[in-house]
mmCIF file of C-alpha atoms and ligand atoms in Angstrom:
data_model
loop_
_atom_site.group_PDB
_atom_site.id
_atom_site.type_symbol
_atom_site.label_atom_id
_atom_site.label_comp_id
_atom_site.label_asym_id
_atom_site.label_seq_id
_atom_site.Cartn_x
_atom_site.Cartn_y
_atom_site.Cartn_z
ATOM 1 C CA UNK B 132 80.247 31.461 71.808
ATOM 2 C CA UNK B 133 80.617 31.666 75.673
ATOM 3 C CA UNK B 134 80.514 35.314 76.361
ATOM 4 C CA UNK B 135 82.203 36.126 79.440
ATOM 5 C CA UNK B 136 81.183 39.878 80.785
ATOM 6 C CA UNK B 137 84.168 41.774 82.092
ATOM 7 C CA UNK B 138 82.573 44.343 83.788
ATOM 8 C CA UNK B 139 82.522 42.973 87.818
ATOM 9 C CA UNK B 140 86.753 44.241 88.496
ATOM 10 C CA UNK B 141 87.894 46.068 90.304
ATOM 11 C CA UNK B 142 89.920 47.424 87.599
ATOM 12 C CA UNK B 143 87.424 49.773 87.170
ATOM 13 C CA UNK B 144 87.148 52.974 88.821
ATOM 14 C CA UNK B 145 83.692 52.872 90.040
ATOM 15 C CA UNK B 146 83.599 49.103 90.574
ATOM 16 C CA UNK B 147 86.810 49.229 92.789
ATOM 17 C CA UNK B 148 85.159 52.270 94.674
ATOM 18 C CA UNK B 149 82.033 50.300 95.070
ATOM 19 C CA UNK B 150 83.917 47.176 96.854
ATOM 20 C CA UNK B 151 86.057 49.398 98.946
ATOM 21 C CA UNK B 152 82.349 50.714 100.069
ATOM 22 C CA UNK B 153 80.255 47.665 99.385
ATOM 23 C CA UNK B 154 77.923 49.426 97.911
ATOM 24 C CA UNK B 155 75.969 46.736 96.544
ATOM 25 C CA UNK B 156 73.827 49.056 93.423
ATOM 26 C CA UNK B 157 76.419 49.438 91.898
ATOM 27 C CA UNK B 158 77.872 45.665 91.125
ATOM 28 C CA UNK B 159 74.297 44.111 90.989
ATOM 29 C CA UNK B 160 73.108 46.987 88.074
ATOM 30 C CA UNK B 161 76.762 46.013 87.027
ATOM 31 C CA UNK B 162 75.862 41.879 87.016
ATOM 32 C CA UNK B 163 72.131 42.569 85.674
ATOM 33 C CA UNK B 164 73.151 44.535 82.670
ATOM 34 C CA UNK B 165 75.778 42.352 81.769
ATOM 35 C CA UNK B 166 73.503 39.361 82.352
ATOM 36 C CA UNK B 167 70.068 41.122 80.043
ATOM 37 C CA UNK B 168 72.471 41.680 77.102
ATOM 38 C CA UNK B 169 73.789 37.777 76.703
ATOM 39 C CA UNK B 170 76.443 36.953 78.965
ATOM 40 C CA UNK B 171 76.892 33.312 79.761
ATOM 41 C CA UNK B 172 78.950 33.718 82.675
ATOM 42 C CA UNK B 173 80.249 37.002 84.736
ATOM 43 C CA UNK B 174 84.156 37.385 85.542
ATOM 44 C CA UNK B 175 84.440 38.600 89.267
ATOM 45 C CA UNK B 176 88.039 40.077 89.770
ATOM 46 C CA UNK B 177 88.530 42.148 93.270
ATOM 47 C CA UNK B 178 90.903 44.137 91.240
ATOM 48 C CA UNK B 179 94.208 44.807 92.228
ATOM 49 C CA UNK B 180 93.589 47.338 94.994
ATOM 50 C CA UNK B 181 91.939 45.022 97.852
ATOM 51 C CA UNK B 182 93.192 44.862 100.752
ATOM 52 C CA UNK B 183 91.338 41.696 101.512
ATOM 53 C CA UNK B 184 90.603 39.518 98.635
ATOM 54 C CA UNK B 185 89.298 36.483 100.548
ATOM 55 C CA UNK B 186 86.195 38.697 101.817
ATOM 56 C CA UNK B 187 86.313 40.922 98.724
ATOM 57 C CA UNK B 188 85.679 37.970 96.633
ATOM 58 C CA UNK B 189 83.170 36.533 98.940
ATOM 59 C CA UNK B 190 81.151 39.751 99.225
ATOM 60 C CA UNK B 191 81.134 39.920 95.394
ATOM 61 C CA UNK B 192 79.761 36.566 94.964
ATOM 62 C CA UNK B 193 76.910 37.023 96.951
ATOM 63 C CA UNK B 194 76.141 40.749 95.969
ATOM 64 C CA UNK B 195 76.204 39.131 92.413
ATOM 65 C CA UNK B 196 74.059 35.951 93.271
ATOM 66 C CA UNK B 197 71.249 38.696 94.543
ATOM 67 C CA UNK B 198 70.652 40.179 91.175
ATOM 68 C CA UNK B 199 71.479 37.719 88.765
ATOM 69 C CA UNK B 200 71.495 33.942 88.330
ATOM 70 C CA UNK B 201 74.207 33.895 85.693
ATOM 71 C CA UNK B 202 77.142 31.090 86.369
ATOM 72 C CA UNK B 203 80.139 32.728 87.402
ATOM 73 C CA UNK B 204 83.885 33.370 86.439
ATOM 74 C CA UNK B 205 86.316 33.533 89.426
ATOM 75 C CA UNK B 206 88.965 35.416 88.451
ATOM 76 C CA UNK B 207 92.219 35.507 90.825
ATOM 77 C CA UNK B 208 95.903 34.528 90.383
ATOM 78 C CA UNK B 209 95.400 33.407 94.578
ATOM 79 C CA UNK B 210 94.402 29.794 95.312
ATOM 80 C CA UNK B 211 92.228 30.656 98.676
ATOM 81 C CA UNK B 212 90.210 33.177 96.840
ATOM 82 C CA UNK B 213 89.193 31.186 93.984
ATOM 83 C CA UNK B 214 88.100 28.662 96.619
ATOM 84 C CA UNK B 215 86.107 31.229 98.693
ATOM 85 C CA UNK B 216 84.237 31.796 95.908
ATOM 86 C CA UNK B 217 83.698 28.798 94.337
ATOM 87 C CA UNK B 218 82.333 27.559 97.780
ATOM 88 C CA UNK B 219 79.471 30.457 97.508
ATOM 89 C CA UNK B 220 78.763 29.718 93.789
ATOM 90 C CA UNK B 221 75.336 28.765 93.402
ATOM 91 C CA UNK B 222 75.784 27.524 89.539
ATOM 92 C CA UNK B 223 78.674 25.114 88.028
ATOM 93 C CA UNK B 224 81.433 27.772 87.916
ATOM 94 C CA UNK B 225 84.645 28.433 86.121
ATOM 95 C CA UNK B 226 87.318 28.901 87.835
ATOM 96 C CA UNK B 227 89.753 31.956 86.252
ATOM 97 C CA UNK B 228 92.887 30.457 86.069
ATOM 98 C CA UNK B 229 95.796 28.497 86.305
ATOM 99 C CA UNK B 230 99.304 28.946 84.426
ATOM 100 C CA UNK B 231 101.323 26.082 83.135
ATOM 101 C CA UNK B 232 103.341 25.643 85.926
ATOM 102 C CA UNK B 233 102.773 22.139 87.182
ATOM 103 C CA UNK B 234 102.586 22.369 90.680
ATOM 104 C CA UNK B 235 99.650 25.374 90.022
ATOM 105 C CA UNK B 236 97.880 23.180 87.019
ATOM 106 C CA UNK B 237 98.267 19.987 90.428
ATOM 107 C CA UNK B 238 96.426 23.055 92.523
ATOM 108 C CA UNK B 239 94.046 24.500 90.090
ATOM 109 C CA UNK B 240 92.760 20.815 88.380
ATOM 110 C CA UNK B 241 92.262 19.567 91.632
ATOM 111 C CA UNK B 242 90.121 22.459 93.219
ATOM 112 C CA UNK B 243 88.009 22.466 89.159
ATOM 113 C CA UNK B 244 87.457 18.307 90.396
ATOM 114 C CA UNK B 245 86.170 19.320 93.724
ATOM 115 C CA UNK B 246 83.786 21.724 93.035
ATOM 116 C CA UNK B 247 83.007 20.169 89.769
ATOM 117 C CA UNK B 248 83.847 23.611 88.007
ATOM 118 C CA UNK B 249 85.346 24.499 84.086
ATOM 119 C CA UNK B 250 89.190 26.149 84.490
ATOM 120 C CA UNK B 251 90.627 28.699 82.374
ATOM 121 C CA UNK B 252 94.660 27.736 81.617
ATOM 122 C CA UNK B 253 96.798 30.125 80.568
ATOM 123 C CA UNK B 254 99.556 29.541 77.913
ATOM 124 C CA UNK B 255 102.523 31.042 80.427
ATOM 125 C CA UNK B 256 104.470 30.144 83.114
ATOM 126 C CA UNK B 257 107.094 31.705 85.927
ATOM 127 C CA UNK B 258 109.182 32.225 83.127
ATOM 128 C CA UNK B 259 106.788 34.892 81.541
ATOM 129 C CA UNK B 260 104.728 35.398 78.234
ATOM 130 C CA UNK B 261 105.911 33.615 75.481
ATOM 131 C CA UNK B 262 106.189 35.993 72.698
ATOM 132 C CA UNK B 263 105.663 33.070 69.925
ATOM 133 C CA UNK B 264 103.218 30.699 68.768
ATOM 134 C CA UNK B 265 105.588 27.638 69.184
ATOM 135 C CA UNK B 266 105.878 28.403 72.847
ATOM 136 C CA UNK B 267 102.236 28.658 73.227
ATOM 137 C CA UNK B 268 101.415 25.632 71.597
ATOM 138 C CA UNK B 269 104.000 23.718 73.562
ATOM 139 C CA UNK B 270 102.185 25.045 77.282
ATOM 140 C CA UNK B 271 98.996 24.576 75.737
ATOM 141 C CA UNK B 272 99.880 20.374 75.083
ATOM 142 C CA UNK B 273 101.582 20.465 78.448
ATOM 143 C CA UNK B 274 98.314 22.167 79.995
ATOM 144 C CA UNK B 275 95.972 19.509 77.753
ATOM 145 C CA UNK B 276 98.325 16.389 78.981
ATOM 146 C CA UNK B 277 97.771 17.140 82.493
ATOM 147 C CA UNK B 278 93.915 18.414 82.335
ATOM 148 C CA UNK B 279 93.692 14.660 81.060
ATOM 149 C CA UNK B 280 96.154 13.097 84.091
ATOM 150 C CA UNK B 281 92.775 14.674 86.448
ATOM 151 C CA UNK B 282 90.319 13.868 83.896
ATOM 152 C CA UNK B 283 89.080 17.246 83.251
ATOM 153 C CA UNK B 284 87.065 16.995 79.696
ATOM 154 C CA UNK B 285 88.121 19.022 76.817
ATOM 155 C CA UNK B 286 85.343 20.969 76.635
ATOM 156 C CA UNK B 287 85.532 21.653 80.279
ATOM 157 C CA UNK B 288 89.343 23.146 79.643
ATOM 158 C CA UNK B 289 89.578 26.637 78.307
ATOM 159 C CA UNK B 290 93.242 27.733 76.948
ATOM 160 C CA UNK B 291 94.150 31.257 77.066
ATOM 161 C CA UNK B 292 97.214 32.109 74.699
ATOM 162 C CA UNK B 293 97.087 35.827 76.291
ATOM 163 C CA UNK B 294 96.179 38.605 74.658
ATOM 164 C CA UNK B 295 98.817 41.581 74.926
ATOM 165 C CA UNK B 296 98.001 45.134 73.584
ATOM 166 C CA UNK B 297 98.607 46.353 70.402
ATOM 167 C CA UNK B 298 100.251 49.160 70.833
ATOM 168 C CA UNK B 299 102.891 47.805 72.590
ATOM 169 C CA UNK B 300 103.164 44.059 71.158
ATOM 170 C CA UNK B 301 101.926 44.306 67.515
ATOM 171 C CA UNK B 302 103.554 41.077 66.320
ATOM 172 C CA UNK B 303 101.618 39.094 68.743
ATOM 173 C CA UNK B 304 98.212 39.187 67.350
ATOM 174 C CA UNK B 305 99.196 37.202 64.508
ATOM 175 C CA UNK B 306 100.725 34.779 67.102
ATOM 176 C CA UNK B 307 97.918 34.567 68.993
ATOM 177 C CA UNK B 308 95.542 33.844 66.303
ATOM 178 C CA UNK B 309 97.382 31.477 65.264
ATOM 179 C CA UNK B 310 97.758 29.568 68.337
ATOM 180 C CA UNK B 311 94.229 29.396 68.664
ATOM 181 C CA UNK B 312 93.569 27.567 65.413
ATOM 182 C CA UNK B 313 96.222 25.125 66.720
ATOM 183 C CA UNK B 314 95.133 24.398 70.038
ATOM 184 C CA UNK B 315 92.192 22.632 68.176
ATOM 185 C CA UNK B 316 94.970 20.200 66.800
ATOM 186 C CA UNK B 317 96.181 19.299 70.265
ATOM 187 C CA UNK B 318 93.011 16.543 71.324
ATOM 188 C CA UNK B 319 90.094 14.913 70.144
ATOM 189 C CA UNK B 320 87.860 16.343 71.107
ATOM 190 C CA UNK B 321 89.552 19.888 71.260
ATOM 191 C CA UNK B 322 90.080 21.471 74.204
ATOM 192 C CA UNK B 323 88.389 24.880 73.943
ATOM 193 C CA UNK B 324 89.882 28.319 73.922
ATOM 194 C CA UNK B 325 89.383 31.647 75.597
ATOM 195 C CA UNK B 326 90.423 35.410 75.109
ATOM 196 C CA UNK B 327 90.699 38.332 77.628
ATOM 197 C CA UNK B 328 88.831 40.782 74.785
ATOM 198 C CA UNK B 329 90.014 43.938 76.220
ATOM 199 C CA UNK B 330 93.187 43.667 76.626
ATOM 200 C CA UNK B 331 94.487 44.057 73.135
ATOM 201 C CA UNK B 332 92.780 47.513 72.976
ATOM 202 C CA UNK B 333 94.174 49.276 76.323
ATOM 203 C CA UNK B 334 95.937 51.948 75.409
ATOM 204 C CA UNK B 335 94.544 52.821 72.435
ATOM 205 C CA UNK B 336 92.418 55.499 71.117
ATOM 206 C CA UNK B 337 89.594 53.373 69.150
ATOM 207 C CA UNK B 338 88.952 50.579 71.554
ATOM 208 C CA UNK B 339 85.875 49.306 70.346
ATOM 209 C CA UNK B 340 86.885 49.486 66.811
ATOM 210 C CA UNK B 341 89.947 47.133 67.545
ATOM 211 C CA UNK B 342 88.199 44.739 69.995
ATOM 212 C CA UNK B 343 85.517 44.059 67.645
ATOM 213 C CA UNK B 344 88.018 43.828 64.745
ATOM 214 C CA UNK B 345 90.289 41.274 66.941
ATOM 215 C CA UNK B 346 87.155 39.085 67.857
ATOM 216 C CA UNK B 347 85.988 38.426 64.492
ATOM 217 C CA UNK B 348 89.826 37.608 63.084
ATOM 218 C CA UNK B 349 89.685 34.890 66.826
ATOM 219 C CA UNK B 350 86.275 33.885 66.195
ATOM 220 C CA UNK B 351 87.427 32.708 62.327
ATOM 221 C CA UNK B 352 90.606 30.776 63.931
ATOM 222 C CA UNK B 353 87.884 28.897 66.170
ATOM 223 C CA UNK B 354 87.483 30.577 69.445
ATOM 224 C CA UNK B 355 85.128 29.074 71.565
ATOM 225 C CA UNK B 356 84.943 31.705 74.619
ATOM 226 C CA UNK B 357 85.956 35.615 74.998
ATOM 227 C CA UNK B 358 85.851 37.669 78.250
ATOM 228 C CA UNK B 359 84.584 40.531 77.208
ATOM 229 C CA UNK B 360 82.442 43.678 77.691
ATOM 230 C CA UNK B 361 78.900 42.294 76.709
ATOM 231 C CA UNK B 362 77.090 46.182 76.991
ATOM 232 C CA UNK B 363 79.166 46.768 73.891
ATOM 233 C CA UNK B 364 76.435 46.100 71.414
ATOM 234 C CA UNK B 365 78.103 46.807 68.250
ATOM 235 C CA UNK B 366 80.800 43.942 69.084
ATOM 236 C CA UNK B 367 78.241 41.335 70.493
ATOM 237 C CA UNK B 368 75.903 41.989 66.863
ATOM 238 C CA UNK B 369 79.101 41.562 65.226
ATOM 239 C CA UNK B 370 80.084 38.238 67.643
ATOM 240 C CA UNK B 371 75.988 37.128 66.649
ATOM 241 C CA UNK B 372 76.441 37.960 62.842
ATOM 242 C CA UNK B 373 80.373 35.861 62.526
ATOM 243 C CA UNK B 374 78.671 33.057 64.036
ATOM 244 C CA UNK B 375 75.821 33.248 61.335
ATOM 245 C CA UNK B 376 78.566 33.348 58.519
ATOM 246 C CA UNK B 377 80.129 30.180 60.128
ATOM 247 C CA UNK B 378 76.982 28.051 60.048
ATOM 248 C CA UNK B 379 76.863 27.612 63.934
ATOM 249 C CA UNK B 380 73.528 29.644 63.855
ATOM 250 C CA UNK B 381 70.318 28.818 61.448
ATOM 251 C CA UNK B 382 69.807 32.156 59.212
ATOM 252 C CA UNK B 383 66.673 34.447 59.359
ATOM 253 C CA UNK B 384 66.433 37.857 58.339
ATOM 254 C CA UNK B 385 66.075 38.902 61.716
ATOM 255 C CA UNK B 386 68.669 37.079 63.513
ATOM 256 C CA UNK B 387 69.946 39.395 65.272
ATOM 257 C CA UNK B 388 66.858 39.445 67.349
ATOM 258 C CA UNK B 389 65.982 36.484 67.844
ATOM 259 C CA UNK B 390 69.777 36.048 68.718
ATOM 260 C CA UNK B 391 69.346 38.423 71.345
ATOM 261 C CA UNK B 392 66.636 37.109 72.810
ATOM 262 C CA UNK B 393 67.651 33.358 72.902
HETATM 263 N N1 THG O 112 92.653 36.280 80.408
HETATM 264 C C1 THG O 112 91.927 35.762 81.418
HETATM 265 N N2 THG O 112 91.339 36.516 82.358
HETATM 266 C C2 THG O 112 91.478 37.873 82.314
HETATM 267 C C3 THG O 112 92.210 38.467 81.276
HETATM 268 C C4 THG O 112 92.821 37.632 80.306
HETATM 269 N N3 THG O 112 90.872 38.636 83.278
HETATM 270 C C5 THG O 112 91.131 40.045 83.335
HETATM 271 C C6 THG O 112 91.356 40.641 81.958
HETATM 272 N N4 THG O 112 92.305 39.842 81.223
HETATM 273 C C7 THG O 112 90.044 40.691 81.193
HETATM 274 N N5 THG O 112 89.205 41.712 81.739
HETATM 275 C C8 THG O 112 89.442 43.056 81.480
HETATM 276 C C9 THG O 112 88.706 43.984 82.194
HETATM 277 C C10 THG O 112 88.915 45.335 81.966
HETATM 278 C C11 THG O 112 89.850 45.756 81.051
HETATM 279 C C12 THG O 112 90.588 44.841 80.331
HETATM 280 C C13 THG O 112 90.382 43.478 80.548
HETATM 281 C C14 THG O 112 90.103 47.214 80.807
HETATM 282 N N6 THG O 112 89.817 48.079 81.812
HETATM 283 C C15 THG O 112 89.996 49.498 81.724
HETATM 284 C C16 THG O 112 91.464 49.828 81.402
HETATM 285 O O1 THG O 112 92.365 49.193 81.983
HETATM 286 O O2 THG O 112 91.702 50.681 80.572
HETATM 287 C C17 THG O 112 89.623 50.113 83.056
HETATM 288 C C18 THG O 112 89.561 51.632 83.003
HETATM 289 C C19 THG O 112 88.296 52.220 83.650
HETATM 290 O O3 THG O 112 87.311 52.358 82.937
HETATM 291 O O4 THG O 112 88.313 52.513 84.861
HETATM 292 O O5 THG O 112 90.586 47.579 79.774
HETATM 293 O O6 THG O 112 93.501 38.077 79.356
HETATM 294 N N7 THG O 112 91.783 34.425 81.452
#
């Protein structure tokens, strides 16, 4: 699994406070944390309070390269930020995300070529979320189709079906977990797949409970990636131990360890 920590966005209270001070403790114990306890990459979001994303975005980068050598996720709906970070990105990066719109996918594949980075695509388009798996599926062979026109590799292509809360969108887990085990149908090789963790909890009272719970049910369909919060140790022993169960680790009675460790 490709464990992507959510923790560096501005989202959060005290990480949005710490950008709007740069105070730089803050998002490196943020980035080190996230980094000691198995992330493979870090998601840097300015959130959606800054003022000035370009510098935001640059500021994080480098406050983050500091403390941590971890590859990074850059994580913004605006072209010129992704590229301001991507240009201060030390390790190959992924680049968080396009949409299925073609003249954004034209955008996004290009800028993954030139910086020789992984992109995140995103099963939706202007026209919204779809709210079935058909609709998914089709965006996800219209994303595939084009990451091939730029000669992005599968495994270099990571398709989001979107994740929507529970509480408000119960029928679309099922739809989403389905559309993961059919984006695996779409190219051979597969192109690999990616969930934003949290958001099917927000909202609710339990969140751990149902994020862990949601993982597992993805991580059966096939999921390859998740953006999630990696301090959470009773979902990443649970991520460690599905993985055992599906053969993609060698058993040992203390595999959780050694896991850990690796
Ligand atoms: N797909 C992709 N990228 C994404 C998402 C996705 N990036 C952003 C988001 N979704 C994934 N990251 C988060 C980060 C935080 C939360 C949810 C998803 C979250 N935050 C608390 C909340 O809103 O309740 C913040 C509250 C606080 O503690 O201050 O839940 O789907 N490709």
């Amino acid at each position: 699994m490709t464990v992507i920590g959510e923790l560096v966005n501005g989202m959060y209270k005290a990480v949005g406070k710490a950008i709007k001070d740069k105070d730089k403790t803050v998002i490196q114990k943020c980035a080190k944390d996230q980094a000691r306890s198995g992330a493979t990459f870090l998601d840097v979001n300015t959130g959606p309070y800054s003022k000035n994303p370009i510098d935001d975005m640059k500021w994080l980068v480098e406050t983050i390269q500091e403390a941590a050598d971890t590859p990074l996720s850059i994580d913004s709906t605006k072209l010129d930020v992704v590229e301001a970070g991507l240009k201060l990105a030390k390790k190959r990066s992924m680049i968080n995300s396009t949409n299925a719109d073609d003249e954004k996918m034209d955008a996004v594949f290009s800028l993954a070529k030139k910086y020789n980075a992984q992109v995140i695509a995103l099963t939706m388009d202007r026209s919204g979320v779809p709210n079935d798996r058909m609709r998914r599926i089709e965006m996800a062979a219209k994303i595939v189709t084009k990451a091939m026109e730029y000669d992005i590799r599968p495994e270099d292509l990571f398709i989001d079906p979107i994740v929507l809360p529970v509480n408000v969108a119960q029928s679309q887990g099922q739809e989403v977990l389905e559309s993961i085990r059919e984006f695996s149908h779409l190219s051979d090789p597969a192109p690999r797949t990616v969930v934003g963790l949290s958001n099917v909890s927000q909202g609710t009272k339990v969140r751990s409970l149902v994020n862990r719970t949601f993982l597992i049910m993805a991580i059966a369909n096939g999921l390859s990636a998740a953006i999630l919060d990696p301090l959470d140790k009773e979902l990443m022993d649970a991520m460690i131990t599905a993985e055992l169960i599906l053969n993609k680790n060698i058993y040992c009675d203390s595999f959780l360890d050694a896991c850990r460790k690796r």
